[in-house]
Amino acid sequence: ERQRAEISRQRAEASRQAALASASASAELQKERTTRIFTVSVCIFLLLLSAGMLAYAVERRRATHRLQREIMEVSKARADAEKANRLKSLFLQNMSHEIRTPLNAIVGFSDVLNDADNQLEEGERNDFVNLIHENSDLLTTLINDILDISKLESGKYEISLRDVEVMEICRQALASVHDR
C-alpha cells in the first residue's frame, strides 16, 4: 500500500510537473506570441510613420515649388511694372519735349509780334503769324496724338486714314526749329 501511495504520489508529482511544464510552455508560447504581436505592431507603426513623413516631405516639396513659381511670377510682374513705369516716364519726357517745341515757337513769335520796339515789315509779321498758326496746329496735333494713344490703350481708338503732304510736314518741322 505504501508503494501504491508512493506511486500515486509520484504520479501526482509527475502530473503536477507535467502541468507545470505545460503551463510554462503555454506561458512561453503566450510570451512569444505577445512579443511577436508587439514587434509587428511596432513595425507597422514605424512603417506608417515613415509613410506619413514621406507624404509630408513630398507635399512640402510641392508647396516649395509652387511658392518658387509664384515668387518668379511676382518678380516678373514687378519687373514688367517697373519697365512700364520707366517707359511711361520716358514717354512723358518725350511728350514734354515735343509739346515744348511748338509752344516755345508760339510764345517766341508772339513776343516778337507784341514787342513795341520791333518795327516789323508786313511780310515778316505775316510769316510770324503763319509760324504761330502752324505751331498751334502742331501743338494741337501732338495733344490729339496723346489723346489717340490713350484711346488706343483703352481700346476705343478708331483709325481714320487721310492723304497728307509730306513736304508741308517737313517745312512745318523745319520752321518750328528754325530759330534754334
PDB file of C-alpha atoms in Angstrom:
ATOM      1  CA  GLU A   1       0.000   0.000   0.000  1.00  0.00           C
ATOM      2  CA  ARG A   2       2.849   2.233   0.725  1.00  0.00           C
ATOM      3  CA  GLN A   3       4.179   1.501  -2.663  1.00  0.00           C
ATOM      4  CA  ARG A   4       0.859   2.341  -4.170  1.00  0.00           C
ATOM      5  CA  ALA A   5       0.701   5.516  -2.185  1.00  0.00           C
ATOM      6  CA  GLU A   6       4.240   6.317  -3.278  1.00  0.00           C
ATOM      7  CA  ILE A   7       3.409   5.544  -6.905  1.00  0.00           C
ATOM      8  CA  SER A   8       0.294   7.632  -6.590  1.00  0.00           C
ATOM      9  CA  ARG A   9       2.285  10.467  -5.070  1.00  0.00           C
ATOM     10  CA  GLN A  10       4.924  10.148  -7.805  1.00  0.00           C
ATOM     11  CA  ARG A  11       2.203  10.096 -10.440  1.00  0.00           C
ATOM     12  CA  ALA A  12       0.622  13.160  -8.862  1.00  0.00           C
ATOM     13  CA  GLU A  13       4.037  14.783  -8.749  1.00  0.00           C
ATOM     14  CA  ALA A  14       4.676  13.834 -12.373  1.00  0.00           C
ATOM     15  CA  SER A  15       1.221  15.166 -13.339  1.00  0.00           C
ATOM     16  CA  ARG A  16       1.900  18.342 -11.392  1.00  0.00           C
ATOM     17  CA  GLN A  17       5.281  18.735 -13.105  1.00  0.00           C
ATOM     18  CA  ALA A  18       3.744  17.951 -16.480  1.00  0.00           C
ATOM     19  CA  ALA A  19       1.043  20.520 -15.756  1.00  0.00           C
ATOM     20  CA  LEU A  20       3.729  22.996 -14.680  1.00  0.00           C
ATOM     21  CA  ALA A  21       5.758  22.227 -17.797  1.00  0.00           C
ATOM     22  CA  SER A  22       2.655  22.560 -19.919  1.00  0.00           C
ATOM     23  CA  ALA A  23       1.751  25.827 -18.166  1.00  0.00           C
ATOM     24  CA  SER A  24       5.323  27.016 -18.557  1.00  0.00           C
ATOM     25  CA  ALA A  25       5.308  26.081 -22.246  1.00  0.00           C
ATOM     26  CA  SER A  26       1.932  27.729 -22.652  1.00  0.00           C
ATOM     27  CA  ALA A  27       3.226  30.828 -20.867  1.00  0.00           C
ATOM     28  CA  GLU A  28       6.314  30.761 -23.046  1.00  0.00           C
ATOM     29  CA  LEU A  29       4.116  30.460 -26.144  1.00  0.00           C
ATOM     30  CA  GLN A  30       1.916  33.298 -24.885  1.00  0.00           C
ATOM     31  CA  LYS A  31       5.022  35.428 -24.175  1.00  0.00           C
ATOM     32  CA  GLU A  32       6.425  34.628 -27.615  1.00  0.00           C
ATOM     33  CA  ARG A  33       3.077  35.474 -29.256  1.00  0.00           C
ATOM     34  CA  THR A  34       2.869  38.750 -27.299  1.00  0.00           C
ATOM     35  CA  THR A  35       6.428  39.624 -28.309  1.00  0.00           C
ATOM     36  CA  ARG A  36       5.639  38.829 -31.935  1.00  0.00           C
ATOM     37  CA  ILE A  37       2.456  40.952 -31.836  1.00  0.00           C
ATOM     38  CA  PHE A  38       4.376  43.810 -30.205  1.00  0.00           C
ATOM     39  CA  THR A  39       7.155  43.553 -32.814  1.00  0.00           C
ATOM     40  CA  VAL A  40       4.654  43.504 -35.700  1.00  0.00           C
ATOM     41  CA  SER A  41       2.784  46.431 -34.131  1.00  0.00           C
ATOM     42  CA  VAL A  42       5.996  48.445 -33.786  1.00  0.00           C
ATOM     43  CA  CYS A  43       6.959  47.629 -37.387  1.00  0.00           C
ATOM     44  CA  ILE A  44       3.518  48.687 -38.668  1.00  0.00           C
ATOM     45  CA  PHE A  45       3.707  51.884 -36.601  1.00  0.00           C
ATOM     46  CA  LEU A  46       7.186  52.687 -37.954  1.00  0.00           C
ATOM     47  CA  LEU A  47       6.035  51.902 -41.489  1.00  0.00           C
ATOM     48  CA  LEU A  48       3.011  54.210 -41.127  1.00  0.00           C
ATOM     49  CA  LEU A  49       5.191  56.899 -39.556  1.00  0.00           C
ATOM     50  CA  SER A  50       7.666  56.620 -42.430  1.00  0.00           C
ATOM     51  CA  ALA A  51       4.845  56.809 -44.983  1.00  0.00           C
ATOM     52  CA  GLY A  52       3.429  59.862 -43.228  1.00  0.00           C
ATOM     53  CA  MET A  53       6.833  61.559 -43.145  1.00  0.00           C
ATOM     54  CA  LEU A  54       7.362  60.736 -46.830  1.00  0.00           C
ATOM     55  CA  ALA A  55       3.937  62.172 -47.715  1.00  0.00           C
ATOM     56  CA  TYR A  56       4.728  65.294 -45.673  1.00  0.00           C
ATOM     57  CA  ALA A  57       8.121  65.686 -47.394  1.00  0.00           C
ATOM     58  CA  VAL A  58       6.547  65.289 -50.848  1.00  0.00           C
ATOM     59  CA  GLU A  59       3.802  67.826 -50.071  1.00  0.00           C
ATOM     60  CA  ARG A  60       6.315  70.255 -48.612  1.00  0.00           C
ATOM     61  CA  ARG A  61       8.456  69.945 -51.736  1.00  0.00           C
ATOM     62  CA  ARG A  62       5.418  70.594 -53.952  1.00  0.00           C
ATOM     63  CA  ALA A  63       4.495  73.605 -51.831  1.00  0.00           C
ATOM     64  CA  THR A  64       8.069  74.880 -52.115  1.00  0.00           C
ATOM     65  CA  HIS A  65       7.962  74.535 -55.908  1.00  0.00           C
ATOM     66  CA  ARG A  66       4.587  76.312 -56.052  1.00  0.00           C
ATOM     67  CA  LEU A  67       5.955  79.089 -53.874  1.00  0.00           C
ATOM     68  CA  GLN A  68       9.052  79.428 -56.051  1.00  0.00           C
ATOM     69  CA  ARG A  69       6.867  79.646 -59.183  1.00  0.00           C
ATOM     70  CA  GLU A  70       4.692  82.285 -57.535  1.00  0.00           C
ATOM     71  CA  ILE A  71       7.788  84.227 -56.456  1.00  0.00           C
ATOM     72  CA  MET A  72       9.110  84.098 -60.030  1.00  0.00           C
ATOM     73  CA  GLU A  73       5.736  85.256 -61.376  1.00  0.00           C
ATOM     74  CA  VAL A  74       5.601  88.107 -58.859  1.00  0.00           C
ATOM     75  CA  SER A  75       9.197  89.058 -59.705  1.00  0.00           C
ATOM     76  CA  LYS A  76       8.363  89.050 -63.412  1.00  0.00           C
ATOM     77  CA  ALA A  77       5.222  91.101 -62.814  1.00  0.00           C
ATOM     78  CA  ARG A  78       7.228  93.549 -60.720  1.00  0.00           C
ATOM     79  CA  ALA A  79       9.912  93.821 -63.409  1.00  0.00           C
ATOM     80  CA  ASP A  80       7.190  94.356 -66.030  1.00  0.00           C
ATOM     81  CA  ALA A  81       5.577  97.046 -63.868  1.00  0.00           C
ATOM     82  CA  GLU A  82       8.935  98.775 -63.350  1.00  0.00           C
ATOM     83  CA  LYS A  83       9.618  98.599 -67.091  1.00  0.00           C
ATOM     84  CA  ALA A  84       6.168 100.027 -67.830  1.00  0.00           C
ATOM     85  CA  ASN A  85       6.813 102.815 -65.326  1.00  0.00           C
ATOM     86  CA  ARG A  86      10.184 103.616 -66.950  1.00  0.00           C
ATOM     87  CA  LEU A  87       8.564 103.611 -70.393  1.00  0.00           C
ATOM     88  CA  LYS A  88       5.773 105.871 -69.131  1.00  0.00           C
ATOM     89  CA  SER A  89       8.339 108.279 -67.669  1.00  0.00           C
ATOM     90  CA  LEU A  90      10.312 108.241 -70.923  1.00  0.00           C
ATOM     91  CA  PHE A  91       7.100 108.821 -72.876  1.00  0.00           C
ATOM     92  CA  LEU A  92       6.181 111.763 -70.655  1.00  0.00           C
ATOM     93  CA  GLN A  93       9.668 113.240 -71.050  1.00  0.00           C
ATOM     94  CA  ASN A  94       9.488 112.919 -74.826  1.00  0.00           C
ATOM     95  CA  MET A  95       5.962 114.340 -74.946  1.00  0.00           C
ATOM     96  CA  SER A  96       7.009 117.256 -72.731  1.00  0.00           C
ATOM     97  CA  HIS A  97       9.846 117.998 -75.125  1.00  0.00           C
ATOM     98  CA  GLU A  98       7.621 117.619 -78.188  1.00  0.00           C
ATOM     99  CA  ILE A  99       4.960 119.911 -76.700  1.00  0.00           C
ATOM    100  CA  ARG A 100       7.504 122.456 -75.507  1.00  0.00           C
ATOM    101  CA  THR A 101       9.000 122.900 -79.023  1.00  0.00           C
ATOM    102  CA  PRO A 102       5.897 124.323 -80.761  1.00  0.00           C
ATOM    103  CA  LEU A 103       4.847 126.090 -77.572  1.00  0.00           C
ATOM    104  CA  ASN A 104       8.205 127.904 -77.416  1.00  0.00           C
ATOM    105  CA  ALA A 105       7.817 128.911 -81.058  1.00  0.00           C
ATOM    106  CA  ILE A 106       4.322 130.235 -80.389  1.00  0.00           C
ATOM    107  CA  VAL A 107       5.447 132.164 -77.305  1.00  0.00           C
ATOM    108  CA  GLY A 108       8.607 133.453 -79.033  1.00  0.00           C
ATOM    109  CA  PHE A 109       6.887 134.699 -82.163  1.00  0.00           C
ATOM    110  CA  SER A 110       4.029 136.143 -80.102  1.00  0.00           C
ATOM    111  CA  ASP A 111       6.567 138.067 -78.014  1.00  0.00           C
ATOM    112  CA  VAL A 112       8.255 139.373 -81.177  1.00  0.00           C
ATOM    113  CA  LEU A 113       4.899 140.482 -82.565  1.00  0.00           C
ATOM    114  CA  ASN A 114       3.890 142.110 -79.274  1.00  0.00           C
ATOM    115  CA  ASP A 115       7.205 143.911 -78.798  1.00  0.00           C
ATOM    116  CA  ALA A 116       6.505 147.558 -79.475  1.00  0.00           C
ATOM    117  CA  ASP A 117      10.179 148.304 -80.188  1.00  0.00           C
ATOM    118  CA  ASN A 118      10.322 145.944 -83.164  1.00  0.00           C
ATOM    119  CA  GLN A 119       9.497 147.555 -86.416  1.00  0.00           C
ATOM    120  CA  LEU A 120       8.470 144.565 -88.492  1.00  0.00           C
ATOM    121  CA  GLU A 121       7.576 144.669 -92.122  1.00  0.00           C
ATOM    122  CA  GLU A 122       4.174 143.363 -93.105  1.00  0.00           C
ATOM    123  CA  GLY A 123       5.741 140.259 -94.779  1.00  0.00           C
ATOM    124  CA  GLU A 124       7.710 139.381 -91.634  1.00  0.00           C
ATOM    125  CA  ARG A 125       4.666 139.943 -89.475  1.00  0.00           C
ATOM    126  CA  ASN A 126       2.627 137.616 -91.733  1.00  0.00           C
ATOM    127  CA  ASP A 127       5.411 134.997 -91.642  1.00  0.00           C
ATOM    128  CA  PHE A 128       5.450 135.117 -87.825  1.00  0.00           C
ATOM    129  CA  VAL A 129       1.651 134.877 -87.669  1.00  0.00           C
ATOM    130  CA  ASN A 130       1.813 131.897 -90.045  1.00  0.00           C
ATOM    131  CA  LEU A 131       4.502 130.253 -87.894  1.00  0.00           C
ATOM    132  CA  ILE A 132       2.391 130.819 -84.785  1.00  0.00           C
ATOM    133  CA  HIS A 133      -0.585 129.281 -86.577  1.00  0.00           C
ATOM    134  CA  GLU A 134       1.470 126.300 -87.849  1.00  0.00           C
ATOM    135  CA  ASN A 135       2.950 125.658 -84.399  1.00  0.00           C
ATOM    136  CA  SER A 136      -0.513 125.944 -82.860  1.00  0.00           C
ATOM    137  CA  ASP A 137      -1.677 123.311 -85.317  1.00  0.00           C
ATOM    138  CA  LEU A 138       1.353 121.184 -84.483  1.00  0.00           C
ATOM    139  CA  LEU A 139       0.659 121.533 -80.763  1.00  0.00           C
ATOM    140  CA  THR A 140      -2.980 120.609 -81.311  1.00  0.00           C
ATOM    141  CA  THR A 141      -1.860 117.599 -83.358  1.00  0.00           C
ATOM    142  CA  LEU A 142       0.514 116.483 -80.588  1.00  0.00           C
ATOM    143  CA  ILE A 143      -2.196 116.759 -77.963  1.00  0.00           C
ATOM    144  CA  ASN A 144      -4.609 114.887 -80.244  1.00  0.00           C
ATOM    145  CA  ASP A 145      -1.929 112.208 -80.705  1.00  0.00           C
ATOM    146  CA  ILE A 146      -1.614 111.849 -76.920  1.00  0.00           C
ATOM    147  CA  LEU A 147      -5.377 111.514 -76.667  1.00  0.00           C
ATOM    148  CA  ASP A 148      -5.310 108.963 -79.510  1.00  0.00           C
ATOM    149  CA  ILE A 149      -2.675 106.929 -77.648  1.00  0.00           C
ATOM    150  CA  SER A 150      -4.923 106.981 -74.617  1.00  0.00           C
ATOM    151  CA  LYS A 151      -7.852 105.798 -76.740  1.00  0.00           C
ATOM    152  CA  LEU A 152      -5.657 103.136 -78.327  1.00  0.00           C
ATOM    153  CA  GLU A 153      -4.650 101.769 -74.919  1.00  0.00           C
ATOM    154  CA  SER A 154      -8.272 101.696 -73.767  1.00  0.00           C
ATOM    155  CA  GLY A 155      -9.407 100.005 -76.995  1.00  0.00           C
ATOM    156  CA  LYS A 156     -11.614 102.912 -78.123  1.00  0.00           C
ATOM    157  CA  TYR A 157      -9.407 104.161 -80.975  1.00  0.00           C
ATOM    158  CA  GLU A 158     -10.825 104.358 -84.467  1.00  0.00           C
ATOM    159  CA  ILE A 159      -8.365 104.664 -87.355  1.00  0.00           C
ATOM    160  CA  SER A 160      -9.084 107.332 -89.924  1.00  0.00           C
ATOM    161  CA  LEU A 161      -6.739 107.402 -92.923  1.00  0.00           C
ATOM    162  CA  ARG A 162      -6.181 110.544 -94.999  1.00  0.00           C
ATOM    163  CA  ASP A 163      -3.697 111.907 -97.512  1.00  0.00           C
ATOM    164  CA  VAL A 164      -1.005 114.280 -96.288  1.00  0.00           C
ATOM    165  CA  GLU A 165       1.565 116.451 -97.991  1.00  0.00           C
ATOM    166  CA  VAL A 166       4.968 115.187 -96.833  1.00  0.00           C
ATOM    167  CA  MET A 167       6.817 118.306 -97.989  1.00  0.00           C
ATOM    168  CA  GLU A 168       4.454 120.510 -95.989  1.00  0.00           C
ATOM    169  CA  ILE A 169       5.053 118.440 -92.859  1.00  0.00           C
ATOM    170  CA  CYS A 170       8.816 118.772 -93.388  1.00  0.00           C
ATOM    171  CA  ARG A 171       8.513 122.545 -93.873  1.00  0.00           C
ATOM    172  CA  GLN A 172       6.487 122.807 -90.652  1.00  0.00           C
ATOM    173  CA  ALA A 173       9.076 120.786 -88.761  1.00  0.00           C
ATOM    174  CA  LEU A 174      11.909 122.944 -90.092  1.00  0.00           C
ATOM    175  CA  ALA A 175      10.027 126.154 -89.341  1.00  0.00           C
ATOM    176  CA  SER A 176       9.353 125.037 -85.764  1.00  0.00           C
ATOM    177  CA  VAL A 177      13.084 124.588 -85.081  1.00  0.00           C
ATOM    178  CA  HIS A 178      14.389 127.334 -87.385  1.00  0.00           C
ATOM    179  CA  ASP A 179      15.240 129.746 -84.540  1.00  0.00           C
ATOM    180  CA  ARG A 180      17.347 127.178 -82.749  1.00  0.00           C
TER     181      ARG A 180
END
